[in-house]
């Protein structure tokens, strides 16, 4: 659960947060596929980030009150973020499968897969070289999340790499 104190945000249960990585978007991922809320205000249409409202309410509560009075706002934001991330992961998977299916030659599909593997290996090597000290905690956590996500992406497209016999 995300919580706050007077110094800023901190994580109460880090073990739970490590199970829920926010996604890193692939380089060519279209922004139109990102989940959002669409508001129609008279003649204009306003598009807002999905959890923007929950984040604003949580921030206002924290800035105006003691952090222990904002449990409900923290929960709403945390749950919104979990739902948003799940939607993003689903859309990344759908998009990547569509993209790999557009590539007619299986050797080019294999090259795409190999590029993901090279990127995963580079991040893993950098992760191993990064000292596991407190100043590097968030950096190492992000690298571990990216490694896991690249493995997940590779697993999703694996069946589209080799021709079906």
N, CA, C and O of each residue as an XYZ file, in Angstrom:
660
protein
N       0.845     -1.180      0.000
C       0.000      0.000      0.000
C       0.882      1.232      0.000
O       1.901      1.274      0.689
N       0.498      2.219     -0.759
C       1.223      3.482     -0.791
C       0.730      4.330      0.367
O      -0.472      4.411      0.620
N       1.643      4.948      1.053
C       1.288      5.815      2.159
C       2.157      7.056      2.068
O       3.012      7.163      1.188
N       1.940      7.973      2.962
C       2.738      9.192      2.942
C       3.104      9.581      4.358
O       2.458      9.172      5.323
N       4.124     10.359      4.461
C       4.447     11.019      5.717
C       4.824     12.447      5.360
O       4.695     12.846      4.202
N       5.278     13.207      6.308
C       5.567     14.613      6.036
C       6.744     14.794      5.080
O       6.929     15.879      4.529
N       7.540     13.744      4.877
C       8.689     13.840      3.981
C       8.335     13.428      2.559
O       9.164     13.593      1.664
N       7.154     12.905      2.315
C       6.775     12.482      0.969
C       6.233     11.070      0.974
O       5.880     10.529      2.021
N       6.171     10.484     -0.198
C       5.583      9.159     -0.343
C       6.562      8.079      0.091
O       7.772      8.210     -0.096
N       6.030      7.016      0.669
C       6.833      5.844      0.936
C       5.923      4.631      0.832
O       4.699      4.766      0.826
N       6.506      3.471      0.752
C       5.756      2.238      0.559
C       5.704      1.493      1.887
O       6.738      1.211      2.493
N       4.491      1.176      2.333
C       4.342      0.448      3.593
C       4.752     -1.009      3.433
O       5.445     -1.556      4.291
N       4.331     -1.644      2.341
C       4.611     -3.051      2.141
C       5.371     -3.212      0.829
O       4.769     -3.455     -0.217
N       6.684     -3.079      0.885
C       7.511     -3.104     -0.308
C       7.409     -4.440     -1.040
O       7.495     -4.484     -2.267
N       7.227     -5.522     -0.297
C       7.086     -6.833     -0.923
C       5.903     -6.891     -1.868
O       5.990     -7.501     -2.933
N       4.802     -6.266     -1.495
C       3.623     -6.239     -2.361
C       3.864     -5.373     -3.585
O       3.461     -5.736     -4.690
N       4.513     -4.238     -3.404
C       4.750     -3.344     -4.531
C       5.666     -3.997     -5.557
O       5.477     -3.805     -6.758
N       6.652     -4.762     -5.109
C       7.566     -5.413     -6.038
C       6.861     -6.417     -6.934
O       7.382     -6.756     -7.997
N       5.697     -6.900     -6.538
C       4.933     -7.820     -7.367
C       4.137     -7.081     -8.432
O       3.599     -7.713     -9.341
N       4.051     -5.776     -8.344
C       3.210     -4.987     -9.236
C       4.037     -3.911     -9.928
O       4.024     -2.751     -9.518
N       4.741     -4.291    -10.953
C       5.582     -3.339    -11.673
C       4.731     -2.486    -12.595
O       3.885     -3.006    -13.323
N       4.945     -1.199    -12.570
C       4.330     -0.335    -13.572
C       5.061     -0.577    -14.880
O       6.284     -0.711    -14.888
N       4.334     -0.634    -15.977
C       4.969     -0.996    -17.245
C       5.848      0.102    -17.825
O       5.589      1.293    -17.652
N       6.891     -0.333    -18.517
C       7.681      0.554    -19.368
C       7.125      0.367    -20.774
O       6.932     -0.765    -21.218
N       6.871      1.447    -21.465
C       6.270      1.342    -22.791
C       7.324      1.016    -23.840
O       8.412      1.593    -23.820
N       7.015      0.089    -24.766
C       7.928     -0.162    -25.885
C       8.120      1.113    -26.704
O       7.263      1.997    -26.705
N       9.244      1.197    -27.393
C       9.610      2.431    -28.074
C       8.538      2.923    -29.057
O       8.234      4.116    -29.061
N       7.970      2.072    -29.867
C       7.016      2.494    -30.899
C       5.563      2.343    -30.474
O       4.663      2.422    -31.311
N       5.326      2.130    -29.205
C       3.958      1.930    -28.722
C       3.152      3.211    -28.937
O       3.568      4.282    -28.494
N       1.994      3.113    -29.618
C       1.203      4.323    -29.896
C       0.507      4.860    -28.645
O      -0.131      4.109    -27.908
N       0.637      6.143    -28.420
C       0.053      6.751    -27.220
C      -1.469      6.672    -27.236
O      -2.103      6.766    -26.185
N      -2.060      6.500    -28.410
C      -3.519      6.386    -28.496
C      -4.035      5.134    -27.790
O      -5.211      5.058    -27.434
N      -3.164      4.165    -27.592
C      -3.573      2.922    -26.932
C      -3.508      2.996    -25.411
O      -3.932      2.067    -24.724
N      -2.985      4.087    -24.889
C      -2.931      4.228    -23.433
C      -4.333      4.462    -22.884
O      -5.102      5.230    -23.463
N      -4.677      3.809    -21.774
C      -6.009      4.024    -21.195
C      -6.134      5.433    -20.630
O      -5.197      5.957    -20.027
N      -7.285      6.030    -20.827
C      -7.522      7.379    -20.320
C      -9.021      7.577    -20.134
O      -9.838      6.798    -20.624
N      -9.351      8.623    -19.423
C     -10.746      9.035    -19.281
C     -10.994     10.139    -20.290
O     -10.155     11.020    -20.478
N     -12.135     10.090    -20.932
C     -12.483     11.141    -21.880
C     -13.677     11.890    -21.309
O     -14.736     11.314    -21.061
N     -13.483     13.170    -21.111
C     -14.539     14.030    -20.600
C     -15.030     14.912    -21.738
O     -14.225     15.452    -22.496
N     -16.318     15.060    -21.862
C     -16.856     15.982    -22.855
C     -17.363     17.207    -22.106
O     -18.340     17.139    -21.360
N     -16.690     18.310    -22.315
C     -17.059     19.567    -21.672
C     -17.571     20.476    -22.775
O     -16.788     21.015    -23.557
N     -18.865     20.644    -22.838
C     -19.573     21.385    -23.900
C     -19.059     20.953    -25.268
O     -19.309     19.818    -25.674
N     -18.355     21.810    -25.987
C     -17.911     21.470    -27.336
C     -16.500     20.901    -27.382
O     -16.060     20.415    -28.424
N     -15.798     20.957    -26.275
C     -14.426     20.446    -26.275
C     -14.376     19.090    -25.591
O     -15.197     18.778    -24.729
N     -13.421     18.315    -25.984
C     -13.210     17.009    -25.363
C     -11.880     17.068    -24.631
O     -10.856     17.439    -25.205
N     -11.907     16.700    -23.359
C     -10.693     16.714    -22.554
C     -10.301     15.275    -22.246
O     -11.120     14.494    -21.763
N      -9.073     14.934    -22.518
C      -8.571     13.600    -22.226
C      -7.661     13.711    -21.011
O      -6.732     14.519    -20.990
N      -7.932     12.896    -20.005
C      -7.148     12.952    -18.770
C      -6.508     11.599    -18.505
O      -7.049     10.555    -18.869
N      -5.363     11.635    -17.872
C      -4.709     10.409    -17.456
C      -5.648      9.680    -16.502
O      -6.307     10.307    -15.673
N      -5.709      8.368    -16.618
C      -6.714      7.568    -15.931
C      -6.760      7.790    -14.419
O      -7.851      7.836    -13.852
N      -5.637      7.925    -13.763
C      -5.608      8.057    -12.303
C      -5.337      9.482    -11.850
O      -5.038      9.714    -10.678
N      -5.437     10.424    -12.750
C      -5.136     11.816    -12.420
C      -6.024     12.331    -11.287
O      -5.536     12.972    -10.357
N      -7.303     12.057    -11.363
C      -8.239     12.541    -10.345
C      -7.921     11.943     -8.976
O      -7.923     12.649     -7.968
N      -7.647     10.635     -8.946
C      -7.318      9.975     -7.674
C      -6.012     10.513     -7.097
O      -5.896     10.695     -5.885
N      -5.027     10.767     -7.961
C      -3.752     11.320     -7.498
C      -3.936     12.728     -6.941
O      -3.350     13.069     -5.914
N      -4.736     13.538     -7.603
C      -4.979     14.905     -7.124
C      -5.663     14.883     -5.764
O      -5.273     15.620     -4.859
N      -6.690     14.033     -5.617
C      -7.394     13.949     -4.330
C      -6.460     13.478     -3.223
O      -6.496     14.003     -2.110
N      -5.618     12.481     -3.531
C      -4.684     11.990     -2.528
C      -3.679     13.087     -2.161
O      -3.394     13.298     -0.982
N      -3.149     13.776     -3.154
C      -2.171     14.843     -2.897
C      -2.773     15.972     -2.073
O      -2.145     16.461     -1.134
N      -3.980     16.385     -2.419
C      -4.646     17.445     -1.654
C      -4.852     17.029     -0.204
O      -4.631     17.819      0.714
N      -5.273     15.794     -0.004
C      -5.487     15.305      1.356
C      -4.182     15.330      2.148
O      -4.152     15.778      3.294
N      -3.116     14.851      1.536
C      -1.824     14.784      2.220
C      -1.308     16.177      2.554
O      -0.772     16.392      3.642
N      -1.463     17.123      1.637
C      -0.955     18.471      1.876
C      -1.789     19.239      2.897
O      -1.283     20.158      3.542
N      -3.062     18.873      3.051
C      -3.945     19.601      3.956
C      -4.112     18.928      5.313
O      -4.548     19.573      6.267
N      -3.777     17.659      5.417
C      -4.013     16.902      6.644
C      -2.766     16.139      7.057
O      -1.733     16.170      6.388
N      -2.902     15.457      8.176
C      -1.872     14.504      8.567
C      -2.016     13.297      7.648
O      -3.124     12.947      7.240
N      -0.908     12.671      7.329
C      -0.949     11.575      6.359
C      -1.810     10.407      6.825
O      -2.373      9.695      5.994
N      -1.925     10.192      8.131
C      -2.719      9.066      8.614
C      -4.219      9.281      8.417
O      -5.002      8.362      8.658
N      -4.636     10.469      7.987
C      -6.049     10.731      7.714
C      -6.404     10.499      6.247
O      -7.547     10.718      5.847
N      -5.451     10.066      5.454
C      -5.659      9.950      4.006
C      -5.675      8.501      3.520
O      -5.417      8.245      2.344
N      -5.968      7.572      4.390
C      -5.960      6.159      4.014
C      -6.886      5.835      2.857
O      -6.503      5.099      1.948
N      -8.094      6.372      2.873
C      -9.054      6.105      1.798
C      -8.537      6.639      0.464
O      -8.618      5.944     -0.549
N      -8.012      7.852      0.449
C      -7.488      8.441     -0.787
C      -6.294      7.642     -1.300
O      -6.148      7.443     -2.506
N      -5.433      7.182     -0.378
C      -4.285      6.356     -0.770
C      -4.749      5.063     -1.425
O      -4.220      4.660     -2.461
N      -5.748      4.409     -0.814
C      -6.268      3.155     -1.355
C      -6.880      3.348     -2.735
O      -6.650      2.543     -3.637
N      -7.657      4.410     -2.902
C      -8.297      4.674     -4.194
C      -7.231      4.864     -5.275
O      -7.343      4.307     -6.367
N      -6.200      5.649     -4.967
C      -5.129      5.875     -5.947
C      -4.376      4.584     -6.244
O      -4.108      4.274     -7.405
N      -4.037      3.838     -5.211
C      -3.297      2.587     -5.371
C      -4.078      1.611     -6.247
O      -3.516      1.010     -7.162
N      -5.371      1.454     -5.967
C      -6.199      0.540     -6.760
C      -6.366      1.032     -8.193
O      -6.370      0.233     -9.130
N      -6.504      2.338     -8.365
C      -6.608      2.909     -9.702
C      -5.334      2.629    -10.489
O      -5.386      2.249    -11.658
N      -4.204      2.818     -9.846
C      -2.925      2.576    -10.518
C      -2.760      1.111    -10.906
O      -2.257      0.805    -11.987
N      -3.183      0.202    -10.024
C      -3.115     -1.225    -10.340
C      -3.971     -1.545    -11.564
O      -3.536     -2.270    -12.458
N      -5.186     -1.004    -11.599
C      -6.095     -1.242    -12.726
C      -5.529     -0.642    -14.011
O      -5.570     -1.275    -15.066
N      -5.003      0.574    -13.922
C      -4.408      1.235    -15.093
C      -3.244      0.418    -15.633
O      -3.144      0.202    -16.841
N      -2.360     -0.039    -14.744
C      -1.207     -0.815    -15.183
C      -1.636     -2.125    -15.832
O      -1.036     -2.548    -16.820
N      -2.668     -2.773    -15.289
C      -3.179     -4.007    -15.894
C      -3.697     -3.732    -17.306
O      -3.461     -4.524    -18.218
N      -4.398     -2.619    -17.488
C      -4.888     -2.257    -18.821
C      -3.731     -1.974    -19.772
O      -3.772     -2.369    -20.938
N      -2.705     -1.294    -19.282
C      -1.549     -0.997    -20.133
C      -0.843     -2.287    -20.543
O      -0.484     -2.448    -21.709
N      -0.641     -3.205    -19.603
C      -0.003     -4.478    -19.946
C      -0.811     -5.222    -21.006
O      -0.239     -5.783    -21.940
N      -2.130     -5.232    -20.868
C      -2.990     -5.893    -21.851
C      -2.837     -5.249    -23.219
O      -2.749     -5.945    -24.230
N      -2.805     -3.934    -23.254
C      -2.691     -3.222    -24.532
C      -1.311     -3.387    -25.152
O      -1.189     -3.439    -26.376
N      -0.275     -3.470    -24.335
C       1.068     -3.741    -24.862
C       1.081     -5.120    -25.512
O       1.606     -5.287    -26.613
N       0.508     -6.100    -24.834
C       0.485     -7.463    -25.370
C      -0.264     -7.507    -26.696
O       0.236     -8.076    -27.667
N      -1.459     -6.915    -26.753
C      -2.248     -6.905    -27.987
C      -1.490     -6.211    -29.114
O      -1.432     -6.716    -30.235
N      -0.907     -5.049    -28.809
C      -0.184     -4.279    -29.819
C       1.014     -5.063    -30.344
O       1.241     -5.120    -31.553
N       1.777     -5.666    -29.442
C       2.989     -6.367    -29.866
C       2.657     -7.594    -30.712
O       3.366     -7.891    -31.674
N       1.596     -8.301    -30.367
C       1.184     -9.452    -31.176
C       0.751     -8.983    -32.562
O       1.093     -9.612    -33.564
N       0.001     -7.884    -32.627
C      -0.386     -7.328    -33.932
C       0.843     -6.941    -34.741
O       0.914     -7.220    -35.938
N       1.807     -6.301    -34.096
C       3.021     -5.856    -34.788
C       3.827     -7.039    -35.316
O       4.312     -7.001    -36.446
N       3.973     -8.077    -34.516
C       4.774     -9.233    -34.945
C       4.061     -9.980    -36.067
O       4.716    -10.539    -36.946
N       2.729     -9.998    -36.049
C       1.983    -10.669    -37.114
C       2.043     -9.900    -38.431
O       1.844    -10.485    -39.495
N       2.313     -8.605    -38.372
C       2.447     -7.800    -39.592
C       3.744     -8.103    -40.335
O       3.861     -7.810    -41.525
N       4.707     -8.681    -39.647
C       5.998     -8.992    -40.266
C       5.861    -10.328    -40.991
O       5.701    -11.364    -40.347
N       5.922    -10.315    -42.340
C       5.664    -11.554    -43.083
C       6.807    -12.578    -43.001
O       6.549    -13.781    -42.997
N       8.051    -12.123    -42.937
C       9.190    -13.047    -42.942
C       9.507    -13.494    -41.512
O       9.638    -12.676    -40.601
N       9.625    -14.799    -41.346
C       9.881    -15.336    -40.012
C      11.285    -14.997    -39.519
O      11.504    -14.913    -38.310
N      12.247    -14.800    -40.438
C      13.590    -14.431    -39.981
C      13.598    -13.011    -39.414
O      14.367    -12.722    -38.497
N      12.757    -12.121    -39.945
C      12.649    -10.765    -39.388
C      11.925    -10.795    -38.044
O      12.231    -10.011    -37.146
N      10.965    -11.705    -37.917
C      10.303    -11.883    -36.618
C      11.323    -12.359    -35.589
O      11.324    -11.911    -34.443
N      12.194    -13.281    -36.021
C      13.234    -13.783    -35.121
C      14.190    -12.658    -34.737
O      14.646    -12.597    -33.595
N      14.496    -11.768    -35.680
C      15.370    -10.625    -35.387
C      14.740     -9.714    -34.340
O      15.423     -9.223    -33.441
N      13.437     -9.494    -34.462
C      12.709     -8.673    -33.480
C      12.820     -9.309    -32.092
O      13.095     -8.629    -31.104
N      12.601    -10.621    -32.040
C      12.699    -11.368    -30.786
C      14.123    -11.274    -30.226
O      14.315    -11.070    -29.027
N      15.115    -11.425    -31.110
C      16.518    -11.356    -30.680
C      16.867     -9.973    -30.131
O      17.637     -9.862    -29.177
N      16.302     -8.917    -30.728
C      16.535     -7.556    -30.221
C      16.021     -7.410    -28.789
O      16.666     -6.783    -27.949
N      14.854     -7.996    -28.523
C      14.322     -7.963    -27.157
C      15.252     -8.711    -26.200
O      15.490     -8.267    -25.076
N      15.772     -9.847    -26.658
C      16.681    -10.639    -25.824
C      17.976     -9.875    -25.553
O      18.487     -9.901    -24.434
N      18.506     -9.197    -26.566
C      19.732     -8.404    -26.392
C      19.486     -7.277    -25.393
O      20.313     -7.023    -24.516
N      18.349     -6.609    -25.532
C      18.015     -5.520    -24.609
C      17.886     -6.049    -23.177
O      18.362     -5.422    -22.231
N      17.236     -7.212    -23.028
C      17.084     -7.822    -21.709
C      18.450     -8.160    -21.118
O      18.696     -7.920    -19.936
N      19.340     -8.717    -21.943
C      20.681     -9.087    -21.478
C      21.490     -7.846    -21.082
O      22.228     -7.877    -20.097
N      21.354     -6.759    -21.842
C      22.067     -5.519    -21.511
C      21.604     -4.960    -20.165
O      22.421     -4.542    -19.344
N      20.298     -4.958    -19.951
C      19.773     -4.448    -18.680
C      20.204     -5.355    -17.531
O      20.541     -4.877    -16.448
N      20.190     -6.678    -17.775
C      20.613     -7.625    -16.737
C      22.081     -7.407    -16.372
O      22.447     -7.467    -15.198
N      22.920     -7.154    -17.377
C      24.343     -6.902    -17.119
C      24.519     -5.611    -16.319
O      25.312     -5.556    -15.380
N      23.773     -4.577    -16.701
C      23.830     -3.302    -15.977
C      23.328     -3.486    -14.542
O      23.883     -2.908    -13.608
N      22.279     -4.291    -14.373
C      21.724     -4.578    -13.050
C      22.788     -5.224    -12.161
O      22.933     -4.860    -10.994
N      23.528     -6.182    -12.719
C      24.569     -6.874    -11.954
C      25.701     -5.933    -11.551
O      26.295     -6.096    -10.486
N      26.001     -4.947    -12.404
C      27.089     -3.999    -12.114
C      26.671     -2.897    -11.148
O      27.526     -2.255    -10.537
N      25.374     -2.672    -11.004
C      24.892     -1.592    -10.139
C      24.933     -2.052     -8.681
O      24.306     -3.053     -8.337
N      25.658     -1.340     -7.826
C      25.746     -1.739     -6.416
C      24.364     -1.732     -5.746
O      23.530     -0.865     -6.004
N      24.158     -2.712     -4.895
C      22.866     -2.778     -4.197
C      22.941     -1.961     -2.914
O      22.915     -2.495     -1.805
N      23.035     -0.662     -3.099
C      23.075      0.269     -1.975
C      21.771      1.062     -1.949
O      21.003      1.045     -2.911
N      21.537      1.740     -0.867
C      20.302      2.503     -0.705
C      20.096      3.543     -1.812
O      18.979      3.663     -2.315
N      21.128      4.300     -2.211
C      20.909      5.283     -3.283
C      20.505      4.645     -4.622
O      19.876      5.298     -5.454
N      20.864      3.377     -4.828
C      20.549      2.691     -6.088
C      19.296      1.831     -6.013
O      18.963      1.146     -6.980
N      18.598      1.854     -4.886
C      17.463      0.955     -4.678
C      16.400      1.099     -5.766
O      15.977      0.104     -6.354
N      15.969      2.322     -6.033
C      14.926      2.527     -7.040
C      15.413      2.198     -8.445
O      14.665      1.651     -9.255
N      16.664      2.531     -8.728
C      17.229      2.227    -10.042
C      17.266      0.720    -10.266
O      16.881      0.242    -11.333
N      17.726     -0.029     -9.271
C      17.773     -1.498     -9.385
C      16.372     -2.085     -9.479
O      16.150     -3.042    -10.221
N      15.434     -1.527     -8.740
C      14.057     -2.013     -8.788
C      13.483     -1.820    -10.194
O      12.820     -2.717    -10.715
N      13.731     -0.661    -10.812
C      13.234     -0.378    -12.163
C      13.879     -1.309    -13.182
O      13.208     -1.804    -14.087
N      15.196     -1.551    -13.035
C      15.882     -2.466    -13.957
C      15.320     -3.881    -13.826
O      15.099     -4.555    -14.832
N      15.091     -4.330    -12.600
C      14.517     -5.665    -12.393
C      13.126     -5.752    -13.017
O      12.770     -6.773    -13.606
N      12.348     -4.692    -12.890
C      11.011     -4.665    -13.490
C      11.101     -4.707    -15.010
O      10.308     -5.390    -15.657
N      12.056     -3.985    -15.584
C      12.222     -3.984    -17.043
C      12.674     -5.351    -17.554
O      12.221     -5.798    -18.607
N      13.553     -6.009    -16.822
C      13.991     -7.358    -17.200
C      12.795     -8.301    -17.207
O      12.596     -9.063    -18.153
N      12.010     -8.242    -16.149
C      10.831     -9.105    -16.049
C       9.837     -8.811    -17.169
O       9.263     -9.734    -17.748
N       9.633     -7.535    -17.475
C       8.683     -7.176    -18.527
C       9.181     -7.632    -19.902
O       8.385     -8.101    -20.716
N      10.475     -7.502    -20.170
C      11.009     -7.971    -21.450
C      10.856     -9.482    -21.582
O      10.544     -9.973    -22.666
N      11.069    -10.225    -20.503
C      10.856    -11.675    -20.540
C       9.391    -11.988    -20.827
O       9.091    -12.904    -21.592
N       8.485    -11.236    -20.221
C       7.049    -11.409    -20.437
C       6.694    -11.126    -21.896
O       5.939    -11.881    -22.510
N       7.238    -10.039    -22.453
C       6.972     -9.692    -23.855
C       7.497    -10.775    -24.787
O       6.830    -11.131    -25.758
N       8.681    -11.301    -24.504
C       9.257    -12.355    -25.341
C       8.400    -13.617    -25.282
O       8.198    -14.285    -26.296
N       7.908    -13.931    -24.113
C       7.043    -15.107    -23.963
C       5.741    -14.930    -24.748
O       5.229    -15.892    -25.322
N       5.207    -13.713    -24.776
C       3.956    -13.445    -25.495
C       4.080    -13.640    -26.997
O       3.125    -14.068    -27.645
N       5.241    -13.334    -27.560
C       5.385    -13.413    -29.021
C       6.100    -14.676    -29.485
O       6.233    -14.906    -30.687
N       6.557    -15.490    -28.551
C       7.341    -16.676    -28.900
C       6.626    -17.571    -29.915
O       7.265    -18.079    -30.836
N       5.335    -17.770    -29.767
C       4.604    -18.672    -30.664
C       4.449    -18.106    -32.076
O       4.062    -18.841    -32.985
N       4.738    -16.830    -32.280
C       4.607    -16.212    -33.601
C       5.952    -16.128    -34.333
O       6.016    -15.609    -35.448
N       7.007    -16.625    -33.725
C       8.342    -16.503    -34.297
C       8.622    -17.580    -35.337
O       9.121    -17.281    -36.422
N       8.308    -18.819    -35.015
C       8.594    -19.934    -35.919
C       7.331    -20.314    -36.689
O       6.227    -20.243    -36.148
N       7.494    -20.719    -37.957
C       6.307    -21.105    -38.745
C       5.631    -22.337    -38.142
O       6.290    -23.263    -37.671
N       4.310    -22.318    -38.172
C       3.529    -23.451    -37.669
C       3.515    -24.553    -38.728
O       3.179    -24.306    -39.886
N       3.880    -25.762    -38.325
C       3.946    -26.880    -39.287
C       2.765    -27.789    -39.097
O       2.634    -28.787    -39.806
